[in-house]
Amino acid sequence: MARAAAQTFVDDDEGYLAWQAAHPDLYVINAERSLNPNNLVLHRATCRTISGTPTRGSQWTGPYVKICGSQSDLDEYPTARPCRICLADDR
Ligand SMILES: [Zn+2]
């Protein structure tokens, strides 16, 4: 049975921020553009490190991209580490 898969935003800050606004209860993996499995960090969608205005005038979905979905959607990225800010007490 197919289910909604994780959605990846690349060079699409507008789409990412719209998704985030619509799904504050879901999760986001911050990944290198290459999706290097050794550098994935899992955040709550509301984490302050991945929302609002990007630092240093960069974009949210440029050199780093955002993989968005429910916690089970993101199970396909088992190497993702929990963010120490928003998921300190989880997983
Ligand atoms: Zn976080």
Tab-separated table of N, CA, C and O and ligand atoms in Angstrom:
chain	number	residue	atom	x	y	z
A	1	MET	N	0.857	-1.198	0.000
A	1	MET	CA	0.000	0.000	0.000
A	1	MET	C	0.888	1.241	0.000
A	1	MET	O	1.661	1.469	0.919
A	2	ALA	N	0.781	2.029	-1.034
A	2	ALA	CA	1.593	3.253	-1.114
A	2	ALA	C	1.052	4.289	-0.137
A	2	ALA	O	-0.140	4.390	0.095
A	3	ARG	N	1.958	5.059	0.433
A	3	ARG	CA	1.530	6.159	1.285
A	3	ARG	C	2.256	7.411	0.833
A	3	ARG	O	3.216	7.333	0.078
A	4	ALA	N	1.818	8.520	1.299
A	4	ALA	CA	2.457	9.785	0.943
A	4	ALA	C	3.915	9.732	1.376
A	4	ALA	O	4.221	9.444	2.522
A	5	ALA	N	4.801	9.977	0.443
A	5	ALA	CA	6.222	9.930	0.767
A	5	ALA	C	6.688	11.300	1.218
A	5	ALA	O	5.967	12.291	1.100
A	6	ALA	N	7.895	11.311	1.719
A	6	ALA	CA	8.495	12.586	2.092
A	6	ALA	C	8.639	13.459	0.858
A	6	ALA	O	8.799	12.981	-0.261
A	7	GLN	N	8.564	14.755	1.091
A	7	GLN	CA	8.643	15.729	0.007
A	7	GLN	C	9.970	16.488	0.166
A	7	GLN	O	10.286	16.956	1.254
A	8	THR	N	10.726	16.596	-0.906
A	8	THR	CA	12.026	17.274	-0.836
A	8	THR	C	11.955	18.613	-1.554
A	8	THR	O	11.478	18.689	-2.689
A	9	PHE	N	12.399	19.660	-0.862
A	9	PHE	CA	12.401	20.996	-1.463
A	9	PHE	C	13.835	21.390	-1.820
A	9	PHE	O	14.703	21.417	-0.952
A	10	VAL	N	14.061	21.680	-3.100
A	10	VAL	CA	15.357	22.109	-3.613
A	10	VAL	C	15.149	23.397	-4.399
A	10	VAL	O	14.317	23.425	-5.318
A	11	ASP	N	15.865	24.446	-4.043
A	11	ASP	CA	15.700	25.746	-4.715
A	11	ASP	C	14.234	26.166	-4.753
A	11	ASP	O	13.723	26.630	-5.767
A	12	ASP	N	13.547	25.976	-3.646
A	12	ASP	CA	12.123	26.298	-3.588
A	12	ASP	C	11.758	26.753	-2.174
A	12	ASP	O	10.984	26.100	-1.477
A	13	ASP	N	12.331	27.873	-1.761
A	13	ASP	CA	12.035	28.379	-0.421
A	13	ASP	C	10.556	28.675	-0.242
A	13	ASP	O	9.981	28.439	0.818
A	14	GLU	N	9.949	29.189	-1.302
A	14	GLU	CA	8.525	29.528	-1.215
A	14	GLU	C	7.699	28.273	-0.919
A	14	GLU	O	6.827	28.273	-0.052
A	15	GLY	N	7.992	27.210	-1.647
A	15	GLY	CA	7.277	25.946	-1.431
A	15	GLY	C	7.553	25.382	-0.050
A	15	GLY	O	6.650	24.896	0.627
A	16	TYR	N	8.807	25.481	0.380
A	16	TYR	CA	9.184	24.968	1.698
A	16	TYR	C	8.459	25.720	2.806
A	16	TYR	O	7.874	25.114	3.711
A	17	LEU	N	8.481	27.044	2.731
A	17	LEU	CA	7.848	27.835	3.793
A	17	LEU	C	6.333	27.631	3.803
A	17	LEU	O	5.708	27.620	4.866
A	18	ALA	N	5.745	27.423	2.622
A	18	ALA	CA	4.301	27.154	2.564
A	18	ALA	C	3.999	25.790	3.186
A	18	ALA	O	3.032	25.633	3.943
A	19	TRP	N	4.839	24.803	2.892
A	19	TRP	CA	4.650	23.474	3.485
A	19	TRP	C	4.754	23.574	4.999
A	19	TRP	O	3.948	23.017	5.741
A	20	GLN	N	5.789	24.295	5.460
A	20	GLN	CA	6.037	24.422	6.894
A	20	GLN	C	4.843	25.082	7.599
A	20	GLN	O	4.427	24.645	8.669
A	21	ALA	N	4.296	26.121	6.963
A	21	ALA	CA	3.151	26.815	7.559
A	21	ALA	C	1.944	25.893	7.627
A	21	ALA	O	1.129	25.978	8.552
A	22	ALA	N	1.828	24.983	6.655
A	22	ALA	CA	0.668	24.088	6.595
A	22	ALA	C	0.828	22.865	7.489
A	22	ALA	O	-0.158	22.210	7.819
A	23	HIS	N	2.067	22.541	7.869
A	23	HIS	CA	2.311	21.297	8.609
A	23	HIS	C	3.207	21.517	9.819
A	23	HIS	O	4.253	20.884	9.948
A	24	PRO	N	2.803	22.395	10.730
A	24	PRO	CA	3.671	22.687	11.887
A	24	PRO	C	3.882	21.479	12.782
A	24	PRO	O	4.798	21.469	13.610
A	25	ASP	N	3.056	20.449	12.629
A	25	ASP	CA	3.154	19.270	13.494
A	25	ASP	C	4.026	18.171	12.882
A	25	ASP	O	4.201	17.126	13.488
A	26	LEU	N	4.560	18.399	11.680
A	26	LEU	CA	5.358	17.350	11.037
A	26	LEU	C	6.854	17.634	11.209
A	26	LEU	O	7.236	18.441	12.039
A	27	TYR	N	7.669	16.952	10.418
A	27	TYR	CA	9.122	16.967	10.640
A	27	TYR	C	9.884	17.323	9.365
A	27	TYR	O	9.388	17.140	8.253
A	28	VAL	N	11.088	17.824	9.561
A	28	VAL	CA	11.933	18.252	8.444
A	28	VAL	C	13.339	17.698	8.653
A	28	VAL	O	13.895	17.809	9.749
A	29	ILE	N	13.908	17.108	7.600
A	29	ILE	CA	15.327	16.743	7.645
A	29	ILE	C	16.106	17.783	6.859
A	29	ILE	O	15.771	18.087	5.711
A	30	ASN	N	17.119	18.355	7.495
A	30	ASN	CA	18.020	19.292	6.830
A	30	ASN	C	19.165	18.455	6.257
A	30	ASN	O	19.850	17.754	6.990
A	31	ALA	N	19.350	18.525	4.923
A	31	ALA	CA	20.302	17.641	4.261
A	31	ALA	C	21.190	18.431	3.317
A	31	ALA	O	20.787	19.462	2.775
A	32	GLU	N	22.386	17.925	3.106
A	32	GLU	CA	23.209	18.485	2.042
A	32	GLU	C	22.496	18.225	0.715
A	32	GLU	O	21.719	17.286	0.586
A	33	ARG	N	22.786	19.059	-0.259
A	33	ARG	CA	22.137	18.925	-1.558
A	33	ARG	C	22.348	17.526	-2.156
A	33	ARG	O	21.507	17.008	-2.867
A	34	SER	N	23.484	16.921	-1.835
A	34	SER	CA	23.776	15.571	-2.329
A	34	SER	C	23.022	14.495	-1.547
A	34	SER	O	23.128	13.318	-1.854
A	35	LEU	N	22.289	14.901	-0.504
A	35	LEU	CA	21.604	13.986	0.408
A	35	LEU	C	22.589	13.029	1.085
A	35	LEU	O	22.260	11.889	1.383
A	36	ASN	N	23.796	13.513	1.315
A	36	ASN	CA	24.802	12.736	2.041
A	36	ASN	C	24.173	12.115	3.295
A	36	ASN	O	23.764	12.841	4.207
A	37	PRO	N	24.096	10.780	3.356
A	37	PRO	CA	23.409	10.146	4.498
A	37	PRO	C	24.125	10.350	5.821
A	37	PRO	O	23.542	10.112	6.879
A	38	ASN	N	25.379	10.798	5.772
A	38	ASN	CA	26.117	11.022	7.010
A	38	ASN	C	25.923	12.409	7.584
A	38	ASN	O	26.510	12.752	8.605
A	39	ASN	N	25.147	13.226	6.900
A	39	ASN	CA	24.919	14.581	7.405
A	39	ASN	C	23.451	14.969	7.241
A	39	ASN	O	23.100	15.855	6.477
A	40	LEU	N	22.601	14.254	7.971
A	40	LEU	CA	21.159	14.528	7.962
A	40	LEU	C	20.754	14.862	9.388
A	40	LEU	O	21.129	14.151	10.319
A	41	VAL	N	19.994	15.931	9.557
A	41	VAL	CA	19.524	16.285	10.896
A	41	VAL	C	18.006	16.432	10.875
A	41	VAL	O	17.445	17.160	10.045
A	42	LEU	N	17.360	15.711	11.775
A	42	LEU	CA	15.903	15.738	11.865
A	42	LEU	C	15.446	16.835	12.818
A	42	LEU	O	15.951	16.949	13.935
A	43	HIS	N	14.479	17.633	12.353
A	43	HIS	CA	13.918	18.717	13.166
A	43	HIS	C	12.395	18.613	13.199
A	43	HIS	O	11.785	18.094	12.268
A	44	ARG	N	11.814	19.182	14.240
A	44	ARG	CA	10.396	19.505	14.174
A	44	ARG	C	10.241	20.629	13.157
A	44	ARG	O	11.122	21.482	13.038
A	45	ALA	N	9.078	20.670	12.456
A	45	ALA	CA	8.881	21.696	11.421
A	45	ALA	C	8.978	23.102	12.005
A	45	ALA	O	9.302	24.052	11.295
A	46	THR	N	8.706	23.216	13.304
A	46	THR	CA	8.692	24.537	13.935
A	46	THR	C	10.050	24.939	14.511
A	46	THR	O	10.158	26.012	15.113
A	47	CYS	N	11.078	24.117	14.339
A	47	CYS	CA	12.380	24.439	14.939
A	47	CYS	C	12.867	25.799	14.461
A	47	CYS	O	12.836	26.098	13.270
A	48	ARG	N	13.378	26.581	15.409
A	48	ARG	CA	13.792	27.938	15.028
A	48	ARG	C	15.012	27.935	14.118
A	48	ARG	O	15.295	28.923	13.451
A	49	THR	N	15.754	26.831	14.075
A	49	THR	CA	16.946	26.818	13.228
A	49	THR	C	16.614	26.591	11.755
A	49	THR	O	17.477	26.741	10.905
A	50	ILE	N	15.382	26.226	11.453
A	50	ILE	CA	15.017	25.951	10.053
A	50	ILE	C	13.786	26.731	9.620
A	50	ILE	O	13.145	26.383	8.634
A	51	SER	N	13.407	27.764	10.381
A	51	SER	CA	12.217	28.519	10.001
A	51	SER	C	12.494	30.016	10.105
A	51	SER	O	13.501	30.430	10.671
A	52	GLY	N	11.590	30.808	9.577
A	52	GLY	CA	11.768	32.250	9.608
A	52	GLY	C	12.661	32.704	8.467
A	52	GLY	O	12.627	32.141	7.376
A	53	THR	N	13.486	33.714	8.742
A	53	THR	CA	14.352	34.270	7.707
A	53	THR	C	15.710	33.569	7.744
A	53	THR	O	16.316	33.477	8.801
A	54	PRO	N	16.174	33.068	6.605
A	54	PRO	CA	17.476	32.391	6.612
A	54	PRO	C	18.596	33.331	7.047
A	54	PRO	O	18.555	34.528	6.765
A	55	THR	N	19.571	32.792	7.742
A	55	THR	CA	20.691	33.614	8.196
A	55	THR	C	21.603	33.966	7.030
A	55	THR	O	21.642	33.265	6.024
A	56	ARG	N	22.329	35.043	7.180
A	56	ARG	CA	23.336	35.460	6.214
A	56	ARG	C	22.789	35.594	4.792
A	56	ARG	O	23.489	35.341	3.818
A	57	GLY	N	21.513	35.941	4.656
A	57	GLY	CA	20.953	36.191	3.341
A	57	GLY	C	20.953	34.997	2.414
A	57	GLY	O	20.800	35.137	1.202
A	58	SER	N	21.109	33.796	2.983
A	58	SER	CA	21.113	32.609	2.128
A	58	SER	C	19.688	32.110	1.940
A	58	SER	O	18.733	32.760	2.336
A	59	GLN	N	19.544	30.968	1.348
A	59	GLN	CA	18.206	30.405	1.180
A	59	GLN	C	18.094	29.125	2.011
A	59	GLN	O	19.096	28.517	2.379
A	60	TRP	N	16.860	28.735	2.260
A	60	TRP	CA	16.627	27.507	3.019
A	60	TRP	C	16.886	26.280	2.165
A	60	TRP	O	17.224	25.224	2.668
A	61	THR	N	16.656	26.387	0.879
A	61	THR	CA	16.671	25.198	0.030
A	61	THR	C	17.695	25.340	-1.100
A	61	THR	O	17.408	25.092	-2.250
A	62	GLY	N	18.914	25.818	-0.754
A	62	GLY	CA	19.993	25.952	-1.732
A	62	GLY	C	21.054	24.883	-1.515
A	62	GLY	O	20.848	23.734	-1.867
A	63	PRO	N	22.202	25.256	-0.912
A	63	PRO	CA	23.261	24.278	-0.652
A	63	PRO	C	22.771	23.161	0.265
A	63	PRO	O	23.227	22.034	0.175
A	64	TYR	N	21.832	23.519	1.140
A	64	TYR	CA	21.156	22.510	1.949
A	64	TYR	C	19.715	22.449	1.489
A	64	TYR	O	19.136	23.473	1.123
A	65	VAL	N	19.155	21.260	1.505
A	65	VAL	CA	17.777	21.089	1.066
A	65	VAL	C	16.957	20.551	2.235
A	65	VAL	O	17.504	20.149	3.252
A	66	LYS	N	15.644	20.582	2.081
A	66	LYS	CA	14.766	20.178	3.162
A	66	LYS	C	13.895	19.009	2.723
A	66	LYS	O	13.208	19.094	1.705
A	67	ILE	N	13.934	17.921	3.505
A	67	ILE	CA	13.099	16.755	3.246
A	67	ILE	C	12.002	16.771	4.299
A	67	ILE	O	12.293	16.728	5.495
A	68	CYS	N	10.750	16.872	3.851
A	68	CYS	CA	9.653	17.141	4.769
A	68	CYS	C	8.644	16.012	4.771
A	68	CYS	O	8.331	15.438	3.723
A	69	GLY	N	8.106	15.718	5.950
A	69	GLY	CA	7.071	14.692	6.017
A	69	GLY	C	6.757	14.326	7.447
A	69	GLY	O	7.218	14.965	8.396
A	70	SER	N	5.967	13.255	7.598
A	70	SER	CA	5.658	12.759	8.931
A	70	SER	C	6.863	11.965	9.425
A	70	SER	O	7.766	11.624	8.649
A	71	GLN	N	6.866	11.643	10.694
A	71	GLN	CA	7.987	10.895	11.240
A	71	GLN	C	8.139	9.561	10.509
A	71	GLN	O	9.253	9.124	10.232
A	72	SER	N	7.021	8.914	10.128
A	72	SER	CA	7.140	7.633	9.429
A	72	SER	C	7.611	7.822	7.988
A	72	SER	O	8.352	6.996	7.462
A	73	ASP	N	7.212	8.931	7.345
A	73	ASP	CA	7.747	9.212	6.003
A	73	ASP	C	9.272	9.300	6.062
A	73	ASP	O	9.974	8.879	5.132
A	74	LEU	N	9.766	9.881	7.137
A	74	LEU	CA	11.198	10.154	7.230
A	74	LEU	C	11.977	8.955	7.764
A	74	LEU	O	13.197	9.000	7.852
A	75	ASP	N	11.270	7.861	8.078
A	75	ASP	CA	11.958	6.639	8.495
A	75	ASP	C	12.853	6.089	7.395
A	75	ASP	O	13.736	5.281	7.656
A	76	GLU	N	12.606	6.530	6.153
A	76	GLU	CA	13.472	6.045	5.065
A	76	GLU	C	14.853	6.714	5.107
A	76	GLU	O	15.704	6.401	4.281
A	77	TYR	N	15.062	7.596	6.067
A	77	TYR	CA	16.382	8.207	6.261
A	77	TYR	C	16.875	7.853	7.658
A	77	TYR	O	16.931	8.697	8.555
A	78	PRO	N	17.214	6.578	7.867
A	78	PRO	CA	17.512	6.118	9.238
A	78	PRO	C	18.766	6.735	9.837
A	78	PRO	O	18.964	6.649	11.046
A	79	THR	N	19.607	7.361	9.012
A	79	THR	CA	20.833	7.938	9.576
A	79	THR	C	20.627	9.358	10.089
A	79	THR	O	21.566	9.967	10.595
A	80	ALA	N	19.416	9.898	9.953
A	80	ALA	CA	19.177	11.264	10.422
A	80	ALA	C	19.338	11.339	11.942
A	80	ALA	O	18.814	10.498	12.670
A	81	ARG	N	20.061	12.355	12.392
A	81	ARG	CA	20.258	12.565	13.828
A	81	ARG	C	19.236	13.577	14.325
A	81	ARG	O	18.932	14.534	13.626
A	82	PRO	N	18.702	13.391	15.537
A	82	PRO	CA	17.755	14.381	16.061
A	82	PRO	C	18.450	15.698	16.376
A	82	PRO	O	19.568	15.699	16.903
A	83	CYS	N	17.798	16.797	16.068
A	83	CYS	CA	18.305	18.129	16.397
A	83	CYS	C	18.437	18.255	17.906
A	83	CYS	O	17.551	17.841	18.647
A	84	ARG	N	19.521	18.875	18.353
A	84	ARG	CA	19.724	18.997	19.795
A	84	ARG	C	18.893	20.115	20.402
A	84	ARG	O	18.797	20.248	21.612
A	85	ILE	N	18.319	20.950	19.531
A	85	ILE	CA	17.510	22.049	20.047
A	85	ILE	C	16.037	21.649	20.161
A	85	ILE	O	15.429	21.765	21.213
A	86	CYS	N	15.467	21.140	19.064
A	86	CYS	CA	14.020	20.897	19.088
A	86	CYS	C	13.654	19.456	19.434
A	86	CYS	O	12.507	19.179	19.746
A	87	LEU	N	14.600	18.534	19.361
A	87	LEU	CA	14.271	17.128	19.629
A	87	LEU	C	15.170	16.561	20.725
A	87	LEU	O	15.457	15.373	20.767
A	88	ALA	N	15.594	17.424	21.625
A	88	ALA	CA	16.535	16.991	22.658
A	88	ALA	C	15.988	15.845	23.492
A	88	ALA	O	16.736	14.984	23.947
A	89	ASP	N	14.681	15.804	23.693
A	89	ASP	CA	14.099	14.785	24.567
A	89	ASP	C	13.438	13.661	23.804
A	89	ASP	O	12.791	12.808	24.385
A	90	ASP	N	13.589	13.661	22.449
A	90	ASP	CA	12.898	12.678	21.621
A	90	ASP	C	13.875	11.668	21.026
A	90	ASP	O	15.049	11.948	20.894
A	91	ARG	N	13.289	10.570	20.553
A	91	ARG	CA	14.047	9.579	19.776
A	91	ARG	C	15.387	9.297	20.419
A	91	ARG	O	16.417	9.711	19.951
B	1	ZN	ZN	15.772	21.584	15.353
